[in-house]
Structure formats: C-alpha cells, structure tokens
C-alpha positions as semicolon CSV with decimal commas, in nm:
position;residue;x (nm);y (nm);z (nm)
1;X;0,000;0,000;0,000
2;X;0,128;0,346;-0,063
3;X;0,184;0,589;0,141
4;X;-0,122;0,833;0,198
5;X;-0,052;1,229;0,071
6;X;-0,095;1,520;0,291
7;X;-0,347;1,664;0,051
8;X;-0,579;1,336;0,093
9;X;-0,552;1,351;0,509
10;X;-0,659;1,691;0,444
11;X;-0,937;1,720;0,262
12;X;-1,060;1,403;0,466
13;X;-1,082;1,608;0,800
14;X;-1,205;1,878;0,595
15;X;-1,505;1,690;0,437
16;X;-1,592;1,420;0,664
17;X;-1,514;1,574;1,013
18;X;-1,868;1,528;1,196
19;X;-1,975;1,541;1,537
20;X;-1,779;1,529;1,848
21;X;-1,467;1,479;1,645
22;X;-1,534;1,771;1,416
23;X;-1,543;1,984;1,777
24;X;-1,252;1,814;1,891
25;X;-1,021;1,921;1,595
26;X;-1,108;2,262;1,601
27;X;-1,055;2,293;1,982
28;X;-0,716;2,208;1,877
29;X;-0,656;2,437;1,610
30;X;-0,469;2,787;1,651
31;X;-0,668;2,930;1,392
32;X;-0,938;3,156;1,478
33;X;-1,165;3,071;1,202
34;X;-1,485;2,877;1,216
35;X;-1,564;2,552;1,066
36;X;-1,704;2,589;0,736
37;X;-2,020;2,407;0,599
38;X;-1,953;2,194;0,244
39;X;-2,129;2,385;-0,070
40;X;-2,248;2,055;-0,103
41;X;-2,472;2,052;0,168
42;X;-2,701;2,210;-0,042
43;X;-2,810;2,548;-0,212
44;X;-2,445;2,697;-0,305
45;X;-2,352;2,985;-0,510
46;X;-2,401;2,983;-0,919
47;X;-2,109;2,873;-1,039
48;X;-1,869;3,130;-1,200
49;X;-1,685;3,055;-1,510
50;X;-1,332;3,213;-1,577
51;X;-1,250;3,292;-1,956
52;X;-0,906;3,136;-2,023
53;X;-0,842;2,955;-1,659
54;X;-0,509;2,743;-1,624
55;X;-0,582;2,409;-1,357
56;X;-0,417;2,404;-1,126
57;X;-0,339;2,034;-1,265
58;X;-0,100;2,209;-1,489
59;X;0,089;2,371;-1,205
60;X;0,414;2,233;-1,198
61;X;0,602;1,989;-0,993
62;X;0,866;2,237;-0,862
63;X;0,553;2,442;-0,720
64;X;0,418;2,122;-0,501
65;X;0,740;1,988;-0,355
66;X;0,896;2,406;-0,288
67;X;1,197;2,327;-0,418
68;X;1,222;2,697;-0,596
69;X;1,134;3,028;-0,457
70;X;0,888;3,265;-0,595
71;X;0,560;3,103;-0,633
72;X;0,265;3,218;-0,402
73;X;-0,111;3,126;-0,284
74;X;-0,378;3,409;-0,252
75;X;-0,696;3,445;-0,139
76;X;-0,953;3,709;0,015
77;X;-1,079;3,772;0,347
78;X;-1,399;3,914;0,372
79;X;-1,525;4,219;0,591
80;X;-1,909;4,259;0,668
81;X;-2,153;4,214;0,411
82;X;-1,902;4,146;0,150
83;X;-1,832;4,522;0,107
84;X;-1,479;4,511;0,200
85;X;-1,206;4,289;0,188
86;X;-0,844;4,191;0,237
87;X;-0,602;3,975;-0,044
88;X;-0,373;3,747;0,110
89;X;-0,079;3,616;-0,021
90;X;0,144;3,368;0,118
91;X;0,491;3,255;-0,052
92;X;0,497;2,859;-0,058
93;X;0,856;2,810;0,003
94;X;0,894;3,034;0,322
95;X;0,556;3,115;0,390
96;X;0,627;3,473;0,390
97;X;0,237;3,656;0,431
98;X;0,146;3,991;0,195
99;X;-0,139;4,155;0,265
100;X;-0,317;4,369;0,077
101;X;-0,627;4,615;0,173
102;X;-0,950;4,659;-0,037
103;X;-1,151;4,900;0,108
104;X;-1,372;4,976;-0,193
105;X;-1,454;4,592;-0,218
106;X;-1,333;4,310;-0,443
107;X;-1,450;4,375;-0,749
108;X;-1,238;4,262;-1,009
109;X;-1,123;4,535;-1,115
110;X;-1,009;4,642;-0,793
111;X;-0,839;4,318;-0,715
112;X;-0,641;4,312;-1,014
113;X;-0,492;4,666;-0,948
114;X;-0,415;4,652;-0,608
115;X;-0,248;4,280;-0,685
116;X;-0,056;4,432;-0,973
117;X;0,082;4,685;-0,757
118;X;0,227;4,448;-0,480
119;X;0,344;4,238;-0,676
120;X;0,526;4,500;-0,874
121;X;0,767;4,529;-0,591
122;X;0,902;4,208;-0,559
123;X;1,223;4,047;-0,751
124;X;1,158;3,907;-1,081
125;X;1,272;3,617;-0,906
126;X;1,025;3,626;-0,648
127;X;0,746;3,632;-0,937
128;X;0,718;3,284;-1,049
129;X;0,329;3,210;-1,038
130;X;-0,022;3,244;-0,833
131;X;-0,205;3,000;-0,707
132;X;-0,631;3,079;-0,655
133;X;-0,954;2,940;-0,655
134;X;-1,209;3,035;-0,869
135;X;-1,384;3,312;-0,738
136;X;-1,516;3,630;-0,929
137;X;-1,241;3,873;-0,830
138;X;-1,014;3,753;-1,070
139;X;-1,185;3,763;-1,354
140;X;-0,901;3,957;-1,463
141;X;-0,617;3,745;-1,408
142;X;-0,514;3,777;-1,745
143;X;-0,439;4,158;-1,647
144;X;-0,246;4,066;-1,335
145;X;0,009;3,781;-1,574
146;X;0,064;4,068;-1,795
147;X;0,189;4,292;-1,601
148;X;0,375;4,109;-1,351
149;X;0,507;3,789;-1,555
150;X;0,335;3,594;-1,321
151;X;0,172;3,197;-1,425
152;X;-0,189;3,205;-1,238
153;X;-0,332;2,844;-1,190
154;X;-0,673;2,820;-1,016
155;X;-0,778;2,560;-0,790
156;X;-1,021;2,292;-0,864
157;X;-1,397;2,412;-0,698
158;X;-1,418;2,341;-0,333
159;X;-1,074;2,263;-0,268
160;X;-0,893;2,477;-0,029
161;X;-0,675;2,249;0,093
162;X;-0,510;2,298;-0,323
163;X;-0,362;2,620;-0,100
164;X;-0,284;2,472;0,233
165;X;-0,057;2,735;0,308
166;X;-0,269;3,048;0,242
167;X;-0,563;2,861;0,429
168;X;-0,422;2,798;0,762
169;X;-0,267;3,198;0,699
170;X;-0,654;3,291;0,656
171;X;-0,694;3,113;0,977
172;X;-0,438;3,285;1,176
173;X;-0,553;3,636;1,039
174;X;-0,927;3,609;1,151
175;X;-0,761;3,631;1,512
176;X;-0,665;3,992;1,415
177;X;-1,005;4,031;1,162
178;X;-1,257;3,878;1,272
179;X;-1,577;3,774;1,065
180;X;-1,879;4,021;1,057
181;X;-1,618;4,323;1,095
182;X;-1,558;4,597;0,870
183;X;-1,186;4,556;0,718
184;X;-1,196;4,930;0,551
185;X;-1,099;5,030;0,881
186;X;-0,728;4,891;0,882
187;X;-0,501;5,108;0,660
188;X;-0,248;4,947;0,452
189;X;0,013;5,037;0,781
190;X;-0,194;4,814;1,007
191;X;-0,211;4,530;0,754
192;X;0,168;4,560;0,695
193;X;0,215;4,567;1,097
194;X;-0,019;4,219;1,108
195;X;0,185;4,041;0,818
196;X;0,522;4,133;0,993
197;X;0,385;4,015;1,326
198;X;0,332;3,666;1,128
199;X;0,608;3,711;0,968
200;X;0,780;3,704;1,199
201;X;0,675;3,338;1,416
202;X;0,918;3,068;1,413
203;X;0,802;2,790;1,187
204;X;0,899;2,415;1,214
205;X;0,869;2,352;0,876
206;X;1,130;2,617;0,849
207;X;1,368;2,485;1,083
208;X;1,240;2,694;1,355
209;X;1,323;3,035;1,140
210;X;1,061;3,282;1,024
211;X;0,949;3,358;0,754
212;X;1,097;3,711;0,746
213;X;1,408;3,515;0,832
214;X;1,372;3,316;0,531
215;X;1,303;3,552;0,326
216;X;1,569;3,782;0,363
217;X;1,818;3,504;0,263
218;X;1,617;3,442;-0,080
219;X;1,645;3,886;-0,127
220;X;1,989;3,875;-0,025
221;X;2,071;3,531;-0,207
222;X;1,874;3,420;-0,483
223;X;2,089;3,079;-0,471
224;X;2,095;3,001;-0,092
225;X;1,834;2,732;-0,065
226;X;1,570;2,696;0,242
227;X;1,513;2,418;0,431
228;X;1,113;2,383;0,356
229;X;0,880;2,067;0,429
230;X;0,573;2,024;0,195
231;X;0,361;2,055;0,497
C-alpha cells in the first residue's frame, strides 16, 4: 500500500469531520476561524466561469514539492456584508504573508490593481506564479500575468486544501479580523504591521526560522536554498 498524501488527510478532516470529532479538531486548532459548511450541503452559489483559466493540474512539480522560490497562494478575506475585503498572499517556500487592503470591495477590477501593484515590488525572481480558486475577483487574471510575468493556476472548486498554506494563513488572520467586521478600517500600515507580526513566528517547517528570516536570505541570495517541508 502506498503511502497516503498530505493533501488526501486533508481534505478528509475537511469533508468528513462530523460530530464530536469535528469539535474536537477545532478545539485544537490555533486558527481563529470557524468551521465551514460543504457547498455541497445544499443550495451553493451559481457557479462562475473564468475565460481562459489554467488548472491548477498544470501547475508544476517544482511548485508542489517548494523546491524553488517565488511562487505564491492568494486568497480574500472578507469584511461585513461582503463590502470590504483583504487579499492574502502567502509565498509557498517560506511562507512569507502579503497583505493587501480593499476597502472599496473586491470587485475585479479592484483586485487586479491593487495585486498588480504588490506584486510589482518584488524580484523578478520572487514572481514565479499564483495560485487561486475560482472566485469572481479575478476575472481579470489575465491583467495581473501581464503585467507582472506571473503563471496564475486556479484551484479545482471546493478545494482549499489545493492552497494549504494560504488557508491555515486565513486562519491565523481572523484572530486579528474577525468575521462580521468591517476591514476598511485597517489602513495598509496596520495590515503591513499584522503580516510582519506573522512574519515574523518561528516555523517548524522552516527549521524553527521565520518567515521574514527566510526571506531575507532568498532577497539577499537568490541561490541560498531553504530548508522547507511540503507541509
């Protein structure tokens, strides 16, 4: 028998946890996030389809085992009633956090720009490719690969754990936002102040270094490799 993949352990507590053991793993999570109920369970949103979408099944195999720098995972948080939001963006090889404030909403307009702009400032070596899932706000993701030479792969629907990284980063965050709260209120200062406090957390799939650690050997060293698990 092989052995059993992260990803599958995953997305079996994910999906199946039910009952007292779906209380007892979030007890022990960090994360300040509640459980989420499967779109499956019924109703769900209408399904959005994304003109020219890469899968993430194209991604490849130096992105999954973080053997090379530079490719990311993003995703929004969402204020109260949807009218304001926060991109996150974690870097898969040191986890290093970005985050990014969308006070006018998430349009996708909005996202692309403000993505574009971050991005911007990072090393062409640092600007390898984007993981997402499929939601709305990037209907312009051929906009955001033009202008920052980035590959953007999307997720397969109802898959977060395609984004492990970024996910349990989401997690961690909603201890600083929580849900129901208005994110316009955080200027791009507090967000910056958040990501650094992250940032800045030993990690023991680092080797007990930070990410900011980490990442200011790739910035000052593009060849120094980092000691990274796939976890």
């Amino acid at each position: 028998m092989g052995v059993m993949s992260h990803e599958t352990i995953y997305k079996a507590l994910f999906v199946q946890g039910r009952g007292q053991l779906r209380a007892e793993l979030h007890q022990c999570l960090r994360s300040g996030r509640a459980w989420r109920r499967s779109n499956h369970a019924g109703g769900g949103a209408r399904k959005v389809r994304i003109s020219n979408m890469i899968s993430i099944s194209k991604r490849p195999a130096e992105v999954d085992d973080r053997a090379v720098p530079g490719h990311w995972e993003g995703d929004l948080i969402m204020g109260s009633n949807c009218r304001s939001a926060i991109a996150t963006l974690v870097e898969r090889q040191t986890r290093y956090c970005l985050l990014v404030g969308l006070p006018d909403g998430h349009r996708a307009e909005l996202v692309a720009a403000a993505l574009i702009k971050t991005i911007q400032t990072l090393p062409a070596h640092l600007r390898r490719s984007l993981t997402w899932d499929q939601g709305m706000e990037m209907m312009r993701h051929s906009e955001i690969k033009l202008a920052t030479d980035l590959d953007i792969y999307f997720c397969d629907p109802h898959s977060p754990w395609q984004r492990g990284s970024n996910e349990n980063t989401n997690g961690l965050l909603r201890q600083y936002f929580p849900k129901g709260t208005d994110l316009k209120q955080h200027s791009q200062e507090h967000l910056a102040a958040v990501a650094a406090e992250l940032n800045g957390r030993p990690r023991k799939t680092l080797g007990w270094a930070t990410p900011a650690e980490a990442m200011a050997r790739l910035l000052s060293d593009p060849e120094q490799p980092i000691v990274a698990t796939t976890d």
